[in-house]
Amino acid sequence: NAGVTQTPKFQVLKTGQSMTLQCAQDMNHNSMYWYRQDPGMGLRLIYYSASEGTTDKGEVPNGYNVSRLNKREFSLRLESAAPSQTSVYFCASRWTGSSYEQYFGPGTRLTVT
Amino acid sequence: DQQVKQNSPSLSVQEGRISILNCDYTNSMFDYFLWYKKYPAEGPTFLISISSIKDKNEDGRFTVFLNKSAKHLSLHIVPSQPGDSAVYFCAASGEETSGSRLTFGEGTQLTVNP
């Protein structure tokens, strides 16, 4: 049981390049989330998927798109990377029930030059 | 508008003493609160939570206190150990929050000195 996995672990992009961050969970969770973490700002929600087939914007969605490929996988795409998107990106998942606990992946450190 | 705020960016305590981490929130619709712990180069891991119907929840060395009238919660770690050195995030959510989203504070870096 690997939990939440993310690829890649590190990535360097030039301004204007595109890339997709991959996330998968093997806990049969319904909901999945993408966050970014910046110094002094905590974790901010980019997009989330409450259930398979649905996606919604979070707090900071501009410049990103997502795809809930199936129940296990939720990808985050940067179409045209900007230096402001330099951050650490975390994927999380949650079983829809009485607990609000989310389980996080190990993160992807992205640098945009 | 920062709905969840951790006003102390850092805290340093001696091993064996109590660590108290604080968190304030502004949204009265929040009814569930969580604490996460994060080591460098790892994802956050869940530590402890509390529902708004309680004012205290305890799990081993970790206790969370909730003061709803003051919109304030705190995490107590007793006794503190060097392995507790990490960044601690508080988070809040509620039934009315779409997708049961979590709103996180900025984090507090706890350092426990041997």
PDB file of C-alpha atoms in Angstrom, chain A residues 1-6 22-33 68 70-74 91-95 102-106:
ATOM      1  CA  ASN A   1       0.000   0.000   0.000  1.00  0.00           C
ATOM      2  CA  ALA A   2       1.976   3.001  -1.311  1.00  0.00           C
ATOM      3  CA  GLY A   3      -0.558   5.673  -0.243  1.00  0.00           C
ATOM      4  CA  VAL A   4      -0.256   8.809  -2.375  1.00  0.00           C
ATOM      5  CA  THR A   5       2.533   8.896  -4.950  1.00  0.00           C
ATOM      6  CA  GLN A   6       3.710  11.866  -7.008  1.00  0.00           C
ATOM      7  CA  GLN A  22       1.146  13.164 -11.829  1.00  0.00           C
ATOM      8  CA  CYS A  23      -0.576  11.918  -8.692  1.00  0.00           C
ATOM      9  CA  ALA A  24      -1.994   8.513  -7.842  1.00  0.00           C
ATOM     10  CA  GLN A  25      -3.512   6.999  -4.714  1.00  0.00           C
ATOM     11  CA  ASP A  26      -4.209   3.369  -3.897  1.00  0.00           C
ATOM     12  CA  MET A  27      -6.483   3.894  -0.880  1.00  0.00           C
ATOM     13  CA  ASN A  28      -9.746   3.928  -2.856  1.00  0.00           C
ATOM     14  CA  HIS A  29     -10.334   7.534  -1.805  1.00  0.00           C
ATOM     15  CA  ASN A  30     -13.051   9.549  -3.491  1.00  0.00           C
ATOM     16  CA  SER A  31     -11.627  13.052  -3.197  1.00  0.00           C
ATOM     17  CA  MET A  32      -8.279  14.346  -4.415  1.00  0.00           C
ATOM     18  CA  TYR A  33      -6.564  17.721  -4.056  1.00  0.00           C
ATOM     19  CA  ARG A  68      -9.279  13.395 -12.859  1.00  0.00           C
ATOM     20  CA  ASN A  70     -10.004   7.872 -12.973  1.00  0.00           C
ATOM     21  CA  LYS A  71     -10.638   7.245  -9.295  1.00  0.00           C
ATOM     22  CA  ARG A  72      -6.917   6.693  -8.613  1.00  0.00           C
ATOM     23  CA  GLU A  73      -5.263   9.454 -10.643  1.00  0.00           C
ATOM     24  CA  PHE A  74      -5.420  13.253 -10.568  1.00  0.00           C
ATOM     25  CA  CYS A  91      -1.247  16.062  -3.949  1.00  0.00           C
ATOM     26  CA  ALA A  92      -3.633  14.727  -1.299  1.00  0.00           C
ATOM     27  CA  SER A  93      -6.567  12.369  -1.121  1.00  0.00           C
ATOM     28  CA  ARG A  94      -9.438  11.763   1.274  1.00  0.00           C
ATOM     29  CA  TRP A  95     -12.080   9.185   1.927  1.00  0.00           C
ATOM     30  CA  GLN A 102      -6.400  14.203   4.002  1.00  0.00           C
ATOM     31  CA  TYR A 103      -3.379  12.057   3.142  1.00  0.00           C
ATOM     32  CA  PHE A 104      -0.522  13.768   1.349  1.00  0.00           C
ATOM     33  CA  GLY A 105       2.051  12.664  -1.186  1.00  0.00           C
ATOM     34  CA  PRO A 106       5.772  13.471  -0.840  1.00  0.00           C
TER      35      PRO A 106
END
